[in-house]
Each structure stands twice: as structure tokens, then as C-alpha cells.
Amino acid sequence: MTTTAPVPTMPPSAASRIRYGGLIVLMLMGFLLVTAEFLPNGVLTEMADGLGVTPGQAGQTVTVTALVGLIVAPTVGLMFPRLDRRSLLVWMALAAAVSNLIVAIAPNLIIVLLARFLLGAAISAFWAMSITVAARLAGPESLGRGVMFTSAGVSLATVAGVPLGVMLSELVDWRMVFAIAGVLMVVLAVVLRFVLPSVPAERASSLRLLVDTLRRPGIGLGMVGHVLVVLGHFLAYTYVRLALERIPEVDASTIVVLLALFGVGGLLGNITIGLVIDRTFAFFAVFAPLVIALSVMSMILFSGSIVGVGIVVLVWGFFFSSWLIVANTWVGHRMPDRLEAGGSLVVVGFQGAITLAAGIGGLLVDTLNVELVYVIGSIALLAGAVLFGASNRVSSRA
């Protein structure tokens, strides 16, 4: 395994101390962005009625944000090659604010989808740039701890953000929920401007730079492993309700509790693994996907025990929700001079795996059954663990 080298664009003093204030602001940005991304899930019926469309059509407002990531994540550095990354995050927060405010007044679904496209761009840009900003705030030797904060925002949104949106929809109109989200993003943009330090862009980005990064020894192998891990997870998690409904004692309210356990496990995993990942990276690069694979298989094996399934879901959430910490720490170890390019590749792989899982998962469930889908997901996770682990054994010198 290679050792972490200093990032060229980072002054030597940057690593002397961790700037927790900036990391907390990044966590809040992740929290608000992911909460906004899944707000339609909590107000789907009211939103569909208000726009005069079906719930299925309204649900596409979530799908579009993920699809945008495949386009924006690898190109955001190309579009803004010299823009200070602090300024870029501020503009992305404002873009998310505009998106939410447009949704709040949109007269039809087309306008809503266009606005959500803007939100998807903001989310993808945040993920692509967050590793560079986290390295500036935490220092390269504590990159894993820095990434922990951004990932914790996502887990916190899963546990509290989306339910908060549902609660607000019970108190005010669904349009007001989006308006509130928009106002909060404006406030966040102001805080970002004054709390984050200047983060100069890395060397001018280009598609050639991304391809060159992917061709480095071990990087392509690791990226394939990363995609397989995410693919295996989402093949299973997308149809977790079908898997849980096989248990006789499980009803709708029990499923809500079990999914909440997944979120709680994710939050705990982010904190626990994030605190130690910089020293134990090589271990978790293999151990985490192996445990996720075991958890996915256990969902089938322990289907007769609701307590057993509850423990499995908690462990599953604990290790998968920290996967981005593992993947981004891998970027810091393998390509410390290409953090933006590496971060973009990680996001593209993540979004591509989600899209692939959505495309083939439904076909597999319809033609086979949920049990076999979980077996296939476990196999993908095991293969991902092998390839991702093997990438760390490849010398960085070609």
C-alpha cells in the first residue's frame, strides 16, 4: 500500500490542524442537499395532486437528480477549471436554493423536473469537490476523518432529514416545505462563504486528465471493485421491502423501524470508521464489502427471525454507509495529486452503479425472485472486495 503524499495545491500549514468548523459546514451541506433530494418521497401524494400528475410521474423528480450525476460529476472540473472550490460550493448551494424555490412555485411537472436537474447538478458537484475541500480542511494525513463529516451529513439526512420533511408536510403545504429548504440553502451559502478557507483549483481539468488518472496502476482495478460493491448493495437494498415482506411477523410499521435501524447503523458507522480509517484503510477496503455481502445473504438466511434481521440491517447500514469514506480515502492514498479527478471518478462509479442496479434489478426480480437477486448482489460484493483490495497491492509506480 502506498503512503499518503502531500497534495500539491495545499500549503504546508494546512495539515497542521483540522478545521472542524469548516467540516461541520460541509456536513450541513451534505445533510441539506440529500434531504432536498428525497423531499418528494415524503410529499409524493400531495405533490402529485398539486401538479395534476400520477405519483409515479412525480417520483421521477428523484430519479432525475441521480441521472444528472453521471454527466456533472466528471465534467464540473472541466466547466470551472480555475474557479476557487470554495466559490464553487457557494454557487452550488445557491443553485440548490434556486431549485427548491422554483419547485415551490412551479405550475407543472416539466418545470419541476428542470428545477430538479439543477439540484442534481449541485449534489454531484458537491460530491466531486468535497474530497478536495475535505483534504484542505483536515490535511492529507487525516483525509478519512474529513470525509467522515461529509458522509455523516448523508447518514443524518437518512435518519432525520427525510422524516423531518414528512413532518413539515403535515404542518404546511408541500410547496412551503420546498420553500423552507430553499431559504435554508441560501443561509448555508452565506455560511460557506465566510467559514470555508480559499481552496484553489488543482491543475486545469480535462477529459484526458480523467482518462490518464484511470490508467494509473491499480486505479482501473479499484474503480471496477468500487462499482461492484455499490452495485451489489443497491441490487439488494432497492428490493429490501420485498425481502422483508417475506417475514411473517413484518408489517408496514415494522419495515419503517427496520429501515430506520439501517440509517442509525449508517450514522454510527460513519463516526466509528471515520475516526480510524486513516490508520486502518487497507483493512476496511476488504472487510467492509465482505461484511455487507454477509449481511445481504443473512437477510435470506435469517428470514424467520425478526430480531436477527434487525441486527443484520443495523450491521449492513453500519458498513455500507461508510463506503464512500473508504473509497475517498483510497483516492487520497493512491492519487493524492489527483483528488478532484479521483473524486469525480468515485462519484461517476457510484451513480453509474445505482443506474445499473435500477436497470437490471427490476428485470431480475420479475424474471427470477428476490432471493436470487440477493445472491447475485452478494456475489457482486465479494468480487468487489477482491478487486478493490487487490488494487491496493498494485505498486503506484508504473
CSV table of C-alpha atoms in Angstrom, one decimal:
chain,number,residue,atom,x,y,z
A,1,MET,CA,0.0,0.0,0.0
A,2,THR,CA,1.3,3.4,-0.9
A,3,THR,CA,1.7,6.2,1.7
A,4,THR,CA,-0.1,9.4,1.5
A,5,ALA,CA,1.8,12.3,0.0
A,6,PRO,CA,1.1,16.0,0.4
A,7,VAL,CA,-1.4,17.5,-2.1
A,8,PRO,CA,0.5,20.0,-4.3
A,9,THR,CA,-2.2,22.7,-4.0
A,10,MET,CA,-2.2,22.6,-0.3
A,11,PRO,CA,0.1,24.8,1.7
A,12,PRO,CA,2.2,23.0,4.3
A,13,SER,CA,0.4,24.7,7.2
A,14,ALA,CA,-3.0,23.2,6.1
A,15,ALA,CA,-2.3,19.9,7.6
A,16,SER,CA,-1.2,21.3,11.0
A,17,ARG,CA,-4.7,21.2,12.4
A,18,ILE,CA,-8.1,20.1,11.5
A,19,ARG,CA,-10.6,22.9,10.8
A,20,TYR,CA,-13.7,21.4,12.4
A,21,GLY,CA,-15.8,24.4,11.7
A,22,GLY,CA,-15.5,24.1,8.0
A,23,LEU,CA,-16.0,20.3,8.2
A,24,ILE,CA,-19.3,20.8,10.1
A,25,VAL,CA,-20.4,23.2,7.4
A,26,LEU,CA,-19.7,20.6,4.8
A,27,MET,CA,-21.7,18.1,6.8
A,28,LEU,CA,-24.6,20.5,6.9
A,29,MET,CA,-24.4,21.0,3.2
A,30,GLY,CA,-24.5,17.2,2.6
A,31,PHE,CA,-27.4,17.0,5.0
A,32,LEU,CA,-29.5,19.7,3.3
A,33,LEU,CA,-28.7,18.5,-0.2
A,34,VAL,CA,-29.7,14.9,0.4
A,35,THR,CA,-32.7,16.0,2.4
A,36,ALA,CA,-33.8,18.1,-0.6
A,37,GLU,CA,-33.1,15.3,-3.0
A,38,PHE,CA,-35.5,13.0,-1.3
A,39,LEU,CA,-38.1,15.5,-0.2
A,40,PRO,CA,-40.5,14.3,-2.9
A,41,ASN,CA,-40.6,10.9,-1.3
A,42,GLY,CA,-42.2,12.4,1.8
A,43,VAL,CA,-44.8,14.6,0.0
A,44,LEU,CA,-45.3,12.4,-3.1
A,45,THR,CA,-49.1,12.2,-2.9
A,46,GLU,CA,-49.7,15.9,-2.2
A,47,MET,CA,-47.1,16.9,-4.8
A,48,ALA,CA,-48.8,14.7,-7.4
A,49,ASP,CA,-52.2,16.1,-6.7
A,50,GLY,CA,-50.9,19.7,-6.8
A,51,LEU,CA,-49.2,19.2,-10.1
A,52,GLY,CA,-52.0,17.1,-11.6
A,53,VAL,CA,-49.9,14.0,-12.3
A,54,THR,CA,-49.6,10.4,-11.0
A,55,PRO,CA,-47.5,9.5,-8.0
A,56,GLY,CA,-45.2,7.5,-10.4
A,57,GLN,CA,-44.7,10.6,-12.6
A,58,ALA,CA,-44.0,12.7,-9.5
A,59,GLY,CA,-41.5,10.1,-8.4
A,60,GLN,CA,-39.3,10.9,-11.4
A,61,THR,CA,-38.3,14.1,-9.6
A,62,VAL,CA,-36.0,11.9,-7.5
A,63,THR,CA,-34.8,9.8,-10.5
A,64,VAL,CA,-33.6,12.9,-12.5
A,65,THR,CA,-31.2,14.0,-9.7
A,66,ALA,CA,-29.3,10.7,-9.9
A,67,LEU,CA,-29.1,10.7,-13.7
A,68,VAL,CA,-27.6,14.2,-13.7
A,69,GLY,CA,-24.8,12.9,-11.6
A,70,LEU,CA,-23.4,10.8,-14.4
A,71,ILE,CA,-23.0,14.0,-16.5
A,72,VAL,CA,-22.0,16.6,-14.0
A,73,ALA,CA,-19.6,14.7,-11.7
A,74,PRO,CA,-16.9,14.1,-14.3
A,75,THR,CA,-17.3,17.5,-16.0
A,76,VAL,CA,-17.7,20.0,-13.2
A,77,GLY,CA,-14.0,20.4,-13.0
A,78,LEU,CA,-13.8,20.9,-16.8
A,79,MET,CA,-16.6,23.6,-16.7
A,80,PHE,CA,-14.9,25.5,-13.9
A,81,PRO,CA,-11.2,24.7,-14.2
A,82,ARG,CA,-9.9,27.8,-12.4
A,83,LEU,CA,-12.7,28.7,-10.0
A,84,ASP,CA,-11.8,28.5,-6.3
A,85,ARG,CA,-13.5,25.4,-4.9
A,86,ARG,CA,-15.0,27.4,-2.0
A,87,SER,CA,-16.7,29.7,-4.5
A,88,LEU,CA,-17.9,26.7,-6.5
A,89,LEU,CA,-19.5,25.2,-3.4
A,90,VAL,CA,-21.2,28.5,-2.6
A,91,TRP,CA,-22.6,28.7,-6.1
A,92,MET,CA,-23.8,25.1,-5.9
A,93,ALA,CA,-25.6,25.9,-2.6
A,94,LEU,CA,-27.3,28.8,-4.3
A,95,ALA,CA,-28.2,26.6,-7.3
A,96,ALA,CA,-29.8,24.2,-4.9
A,97,ALA,CA,-31.7,27.1,-3.3
A,98,VAL,CA,-32.9,28.3,-6.7
A,99,SER,CA,-34.0,24.7,-7.5
A,100,ASN,CA,-36.1,24.3,-4.3
A,101,LEU,CA,-37.6,27.8,-4.7
A,102,ILE,CA,-38.6,27.1,-8.3
A,103,VAL,CA,-40.2,23.8,-7.3
A,104,ALA,CA,-42.2,25.7,-4.6
A,105,ILE,CA,-43.9,27.9,-7.3
A,106,ALA,CA,-43.7,25.5,-10.3
A,107,PRO,CA,-47.0,25.3,-12.2
A,108,ASN,CA,-46.4,21.9,-13.8
A,109,LEU,CA,-44.2,18.8,-13.7
A,110,ILE,CA,-41.9,19.9,-16.6
A,111,ILE,CA,-40.7,23.0,-14.6
A,112,VAL,CA,-40.3,20.8,-11.5
A,113,LEU,CA,-38.1,18.4,-13.4
A,114,LEU,CA,-35.9,21.2,-14.9
A,115,ALA,CA,-35.5,22.6,-11.4
A,116,ARG,CA,-34.6,19.2,-10.0
A,117,PHE,CA,-32.0,18.9,-12.8
A,118,LEU,CA,-30.3,21.9,-11.2
A,119,LEU,CA,-30.4,20.2,-7.8
A,120,GLY,CA,-28.8,17.1,-9.2
A,121,ALA,CA,-26.0,19.2,-10.6
A,122,ALA,CA,-25.4,20.8,-7.2
A,123,ILE,CA,-25.4,17.4,-5.5
A,124,SER,CA,-22.9,15.9,-8.0
A,125,ALA,CA,-20.6,18.9,-7.9
A,126,PHE,CA,-20.6,18.8,-4.1
A,127,TRP,CA,-19.6,15.1,-4.0
A,128,ALA,CA,-17.0,15.6,-6.7
A,129,MET,CA,-15.4,18.6,-4.9
A,130,SER,CA,-15.9,17.6,-1.3
A,131,ILE,CA,-12.8,15.4,-1.2
A,132,THR,CA,-10.6,18.3,-2.3
A,133,VAL,CA,-12.1,20.6,0.2
A,134,ALA,CA,-12.0,18.0,3.0
A,135,ALA,CA,-8.3,17.5,2.3
A,136,ARG,CA,-7.8,21.3,2.6
A,137,LEU,CA,-9.6,21.3,6.0
A,138,ALA,CA,-8.3,18.1,7.5
A,139,GLY,CA,-4.9,17.7,5.9
A,140,PRO,CA,-4.0,14.7,3.6
A,141,GLU,CA,-3.0,12.5,6.6
A,142,SER,CA,-6.5,12.9,8.1
A,143,LEU,CA,-8.5,12.8,4.9
A,144,GLY,CA,-10.6,9.9,6.1
A,145,ARG,CA,-11.7,11.9,9.1
A,146,GLY,CA,-12.5,14.8,6.9
A,147,VAL,CA,-14.6,12.7,4.5
A,148,MET,CA,-16.4,11.3,7.6
A,149,PHE,CA,-18.1,14.7,8.1
A,150,THR,CA,-19.4,14.9,4.5
A,151,SER,CA,-20.7,11.3,4.6
A,152,ALA,CA,-22.2,11.8,8.1
A,153,GLY,CA,-24.4,14.5,6.6
A,154,VAL,CA,-25.9,12.0,4.2
A,155,SER,CA,-26.5,9.4,7.0
A,156,LEU,CA,-28.0,12.1,9.2
A,157,ALA,CA,-30.3,13.1,6.3
A,158,THR,CA,-31.3,9.4,6.0
A,159,VAL,CA,-32.1,9.2,9.7
A,160,ALA,CA,-33.6,12.6,10.4
A,161,GLY,CA,-33.8,14.7,7.3
A,162,VAL,CA,-36.3,12.8,5.2
A,163,PRO,CA,-38.6,12.2,8.3
A,164,LEU,CA,-38.3,15.9,9.1
A,165,GLY,CA,-39.6,16.7,5.6
A,166,VAL,CA,-42.6,14.4,6.2
A,167,MET,CA,-43.3,16.1,9.5
A,168,LEU,CA,-43.2,19.5,7.9
A,169,SER,CA,-45.6,18.4,5.2
A,170,GLU,CA,-48.1,17.6,7.9
A,171,LEU,CA,-47.9,21.2,9.2
A,172,VAL,CA,-47.6,23.2,6.0
A,173,ASP,CA,-48.3,22.9,2.3
A,174,TRP,CA,-45.8,20.8,0.2
A,175,ARG,CA,-44.8,23.9,-1.7
A,176,MET,CA,-43.9,25.6,1.6
A,177,VAL,CA,-41.7,22.6,2.5
A,178,PHE,CA,-39.6,23.2,-0.6
A,179,ALA,CA,-39.6,27.0,0.1
A,180,ILE,CA,-38.1,26.4,3.5
A,181,ALA,CA,-35.5,24.1,2.0
A,182,GLY,CA,-34.6,26.9,-0.4
A,183,VAL,CA,-34.2,29.5,2.3
A,184,LEU,CA,-32.0,27.2,4.4
A,185,MET,CA,-29.7,26.7,1.3
A,186,VAL,CA,-29.4,30.4,0.9
A,187,VAL,CA,-28.3,30.7,4.6
A,188,LEU,CA,-25.9,27.8,4.1
A,189,ALA,CA,-24.3,29.6,1.0
A,190,VAL,CA,-23.6,32.6,3.2
A,191,VAL,CA,-22.0,30.5,5.9
A,192,LEU,CA,-19.9,28.6,3.4
A,193,ARG,CA,-18.5,31.8,2.1
A,194,PHE,CA,-17.3,33.0,5.5
A,195,VAL,CA,-16.3,29.7,7.2
A,196,LEU,CA,-14.5,27.8,4.5
A,197,PRO,CA,-11.0,28.9,3.6
A,198,SER,CA,-9.9,29.5,0.0
A,199,VAL,CA,-9.4,26.2,-1.9
A,200,PRO,CA,-7.5,26.9,-5.2
A,201,ALA,CA,-8.4,24.6,-8.0
A,202,GLU,CA,-6.0,21.8,-8.9
A,203,ARG,CA,-4.3,21.7,-12.2
A,204,ALA,CA,-6.6,22.5,-15.2
A,205,SER,CA,-9.0,19.6,-15.6
A,206,SER,CA,-9.6,17.8,-18.9
A,207,LEU,CA,-11.1,14.6,-20.1
A,208,ARG,CA,-7.5,13.5,-20.9
A,209,LEU,CA,-6.6,14.0,-17.2
A,210,LEU,CA,-9.5,11.8,-16.1
A,211,VAL,CA,-8.6,9.1,-18.5
A,212,ASP,CA,-4.9,9.4,-17.5
A,213,THR,CA,-5.9,9.0,-13.9
A,214,LEU,CA,-8.0,5.9,-14.6
A,215,ARG,CA,-5.0,4.4,-16.4
A,216,ARG,CA,-2.7,4.7,-13.4
A,217,PRO,CA,-1.6,1.3,-12.0
A,218,GLY,CA,-4.3,-0.2,-9.8
A,219,ILE,CA,-6.8,2.7,-10.4
A,220,GLY,CA,-9.0,1.0,-13.0
A,221,LEU,CA,-9.0,-2.2,-11.0
A,222,GLY,CA,-10.1,-0.3,-7.9
A,223,MET,CA,-12.8,1.5,-9.7
A,224,VAL,CA,-14.3,-1.7,-11.0
A,225,GLY,CA,-14.2,-3.1,-7.5
A,226,HIS,CA,-15.9,0.1,-6.2
A,227,VAL,CA,-18.7,-0.2,-8.9
A,228,LEU,CA,-19.3,-3.8,-8.0
A,229,VAL,CA,-19.6,-3.0,-4.3
A,230,VAL,CA,-22.1,-0.3,-4.9
A,231,LEU,CA,-24.0,-2.4,-7.5
A,232,GLY,CA,-24.2,-5.4,-5.1
A,233,HIS,CA,-25.5,-3.2,-2.3
A,234,PHE,CA,-28.2,-1.5,-4.4
A,235,LEU,CA,-29.3,-4.7,-6.1
A,236,ALA,CA,-30.3,-5.8,-2.6
A,237,TYR,CA,-31.3,-2.5,-0.9
A,238,THR,CA,-33.6,-1.4,-3.8
A,239,TYR,CA,-35.7,-4.5,-3.1
A,240,VAL,CA,-35.3,-4.7,0.7
A,241,ARG,CA,-39.0,-4.2,1.2
A,242,LEU,CA,-39.7,-7.3,-0.8
A,243,ALA,CA,-37.1,-9.2,1.2
A,244,LEU,CA,-38.6,-8.0,4.5
A,245,GLU,CA,-42.2,-8.8,3.4
A,246,ARG,CA,-41.2,-12.5,3.3
A,247,ILE,CA,-41.0,-12.5,7.1
A,248,PRO,CA,-44.4,-13.4,8.6
A,249,GLU,CA,-44.2,-11.0,11.6
A,250,VAL,CA,-43.3,-8.0,9.5
A,251,ASP,CA,-45.9,-5.3,8.6
A,252,ALA,CA,-45.6,-1.8,7.2
A,253,SER,CA,-44.7,-0.2,10.6
A,254,THR,CA,-42.1,-2.8,11.3
A,255,ILE,CA,-40.4,-2.1,7.9
A,256,VAL,CA,-40.2,1.6,8.8
A,257,VAL,CA,-38.4,0.7,12.1
A,258,LEU,CA,-36.0,-1.7,10.3
A,259,LEU,CA,-35.2,0.9,7.7
A,260,ALA,CA,-34.6,3.4,10.5
A,261,LEU,CA,-32.2,0.9,12.0
A,262,PHE,CA,-30.3,0.9,8.7
A,263,GLY,CA,-30.0,4.7,8.9
A,264,VAL,CA,-28.9,4.6,12.6
A,265,GLY,CA,-26.3,2.0,11.7
A,266,GLY,CA,-25.0,4.2,8.9
A,267,LEU,CA,-24.6,7.2,11.2
A,268,LEU,CA,-22.7,5.1,13.8
A,269,GLY,CA,-20.6,3.5,11.0
A,270,ASN,CA,-19.6,6.9,9.6
A,271,ILE,CA,-18.5,8.1,13.0
A,272,THR,CA,-16.7,4.9,14.1
A,273,ILE,CA,-15.0,4.0,10.9
A,274,GLY,CA,-14.3,7.7,10.0
A,275,LEU,CA,-12.3,8.1,13.2
A,276,VAL,CA,-10.0,5.2,12.4
A,277,ILE,CA,-10.0,4.9,8.6
A,278,ASP,CA,-6.7,6.8,8.1
A,279,ARG,CA,-4.9,4.1,10.1
A,280,THR,CA,-6.9,1.1,9.0
A,281,PHE,CA,-7.8,1.9,5.4
A,282,ALA,CA,-6.4,-1.3,3.8
A,283,PHE,CA,-8.3,-3.5,6.3
A,284,PHE,CA,-11.7,-1.9,5.8
A,285,ALA,CA,-11.2,-1.7,2.0
A,286,VAL,CA,-11.7,-5.5,2.0
A,287,PHE,CA,-13.5,-6.2,5.3
A,288,ALA,CA,-16.4,-3.7,4.8
A,289,PRO,CA,-17.7,-5.2,1.5
A,290,LEU,CA,-17.2,-8.7,2.9
A,291,VAL,CA,-19.5,-7.9,5.8
A,292,ILE,CA,-22.0,-6.2,3.5
A,293,ALA,CA,-22.1,-9.4,1.4
A,294,LEU,CA,-22.6,-11.5,4.5
A,295,SER,CA,-25.4,-9.2,5.7
A,296,VAL,CA,-27.2,-9.4,2.3
A,297,MET,CA,-27.0,-13.2,2.4
A,298,SER,CA,-28.1,-13.2,6.0
A,299,MET,CA,-31.3,-11.3,5.0
A,300,ILE,CA,-32.3,-14.5,3.2
A,301,LEU,CA,-30.9,-17.0,5.8
A,302,PHE,CA,-32.5,-15.2,8.9
A,303,SER,CA,-35.8,-14.5,7.3
A,304,GLY,CA,-37.6,-16.4,10.1
A,305,SER,CA,-36.2,-14.2,12.9
A,306,ILE,CA,-37.2,-10.5,13.1
A,307,VAL,CA,-34.6,-9.9,15.8
A,308,GLY,CA,-31.9,-11.5,13.6
A,309,VAL,CA,-33.0,-9.4,10.6
A,310,GLY,CA,-32.9,-6.3,12.8
A,311,ILE,CA,-29.3,-7.0,13.7
A,312,VAL,CA,-28.4,-7.7,10.1
A,313,VAL,CA,-29.9,-4.5,8.9
A,314,LEU,CA,-28.1,-2.5,11.5
A,315,VAL,CA,-24.7,-4.1,10.6
A,316,TRP,CA,-25.5,-3.6,6.9
A,317,GLY,CA,-26.1,0.1,7.3
A,318,PHE,CA,-23.1,0.4,9.6
A,319,PHE,CA,-20.6,-0.8,6.9
A,320,PHE,CA,-22.2,0.4,3.7
A,321,SER,CA,-22.9,4.0,4.7
A,322,SER,CA,-19.2,4.3,5.4
A,323,TRP,CA,-18.2,3.0,2.0
A,324,LEU,CA,-17.7,6.5,0.5
A,325,ILE,CA,-15.3,7.2,3.3
A,326,VAL,CA,-13.3,4.1,2.3
A,327,ALA,CA,-13.5,4.9,-1.4
A,328,ASN,CA,-12.4,8.5,-1.0
A,329,THR,CA,-9.6,7.6,1.5
A,330,TRP,CA,-8.4,5.2,-1.2
A,331,VAL,CA,-8.3,8.2,-3.6
A,332,GLY,CA,-6.2,10.1,-1.1
A,333,HIS,CA,-3.8,7.2,-0.7
A,334,ARG,CA,-3.5,6.2,-4.4
A,335,MET,CA,-3.6,9.6,-6.1
A,336,PRO,CA,-3.0,12.4,-3.7
A,337,ASP,CA,-2.1,14.7,-6.6
A,338,ARG,CA,-5.4,14.0,-8.4
A,339,LEU,CA,-8.0,14.4,-5.7
A,340,GLU,CA,-10.6,16.2,-7.9
A,341,ALA,CA,-10.2,13.7,-10.8
A,342,GLY,CA,-10.3,10.7,-8.3
A,343,GLY,CA,-13.3,12.2,-6.5
A,344,SER,CA,-15.1,12.6,-9.8
A,345,LEU,CA,-14.4,9.0,-10.8
A,346,VAL,CA,-15.7,7.8,-7.5
A,347,VAL,CA,-19.0,9.7,-7.9
A,348,VAL,CA,-19.4,8.5,-11.5
A,349,GLY,CA,-18.9,4.9,-10.5
A,350,PHE,CA,-21.3,5.3,-7.6
A,351,GLN,CA,-24.1,6.9,-9.8
A,352,GLY,CA,-23.4,4.5,-12.6
A,353,ALA,CA,-23.8,1.5,-10.3
A,354,ILE,CA,-27.1,2.9,-9.0
A,355,THR,CA,-28.4,3.4,-12.5
A,356,LEU,CA,-27.2,-0.1,-13.5
A,357,ALA,CA,-28.9,-1.6,-10.4
A,358,ALA,CA,-32.1,0.1,-11.2
A,359,GLY,CA,-32.0,-1.0,-14.8
A,360,ILE,CA,-31.3,-4.7,-14.2
A,361,GLY,CA,-32.6,-5.2,-10.7
A,362,GLY,CA,-36.3,-4.9,-11.7
A,363,LEU,CA,-35.7,-7.3,-14.6
A,364,LEU,CA,-34.1,-9.9,-12.3
A,365,VAL,CA,-36.8,-9.6,-9.7
A,366,ASP,CA,-39.5,-10.1,-12.3
A,367,THR,CA,-37.9,-13.0,-14.1
A,368,LEU,CA,-36.2,-14.7,-11.1
A,369,ASN,CA,-37.1,-13.9,-7.4
A,370,VAL,CA,-35.8,-11.6,-4.7
A,371,GLU,CA,-33.8,-14.4,-3.1
A,372,LEU,CA,-31.7,-14.9,-6.2
A,373,VAL,CA,-31.3,-11.2,-6.6
A,374,TYR,CA,-29.8,-11.1,-3.1
A,375,VAL,CA,-27.5,-14.0,-4.0
A,376,ILE,CA,-26.3,-12.1,-7.2
A,377,GLY,CA,-25.8,-8.9,-5.1
A,378,SER,CA,-23.7,-10.9,-2.6
A,379,ILE,CA,-21.5,-12.3,-5.4
A,380,ALA,CA,-21.0,-8.8,-6.8
A,381,LEU,CA,-20.0,-7.5,-3.3
A,382,LEU,CA,-17.5,-10.4,-2.9
A,383,ALA,CA,-16.0,-9.7,-6.3
A,384,GLY,CA,-15.8,-6.0,-5.5
A,385,ALA,CA,-14.0,-6.8,-2.2
A,386,VAL,CA,-11.4,-8.9,-4.1
A,387,LEU,CA,-10.7,-6.3,-6.8
A,388,PHE,CA,-10.7,-3.3,-4.5
A,389,GLY,CA,-8.4,-5.0,-2.1
A,390,ALA,CA,-6.1,-6.1,-5.0
A,391,SER,CA,-5.8,-2.6,-6.2
A,392,ASN,CA,-4.0,-1.6,-3.0
A,393,ARG,CA,-1.4,-4.3,-3.7
A,394,VAL,CA,-0.5,-2.8,-7.1
A,395,SER,CA,2.5,-0.5,-7.0
A,396,SER,CA,1.7,3.1,-7.8
A,397,ARG,CA,4.9,3.2,-9.9
A,398,ALA,CA,4.5,2.0,-13.4
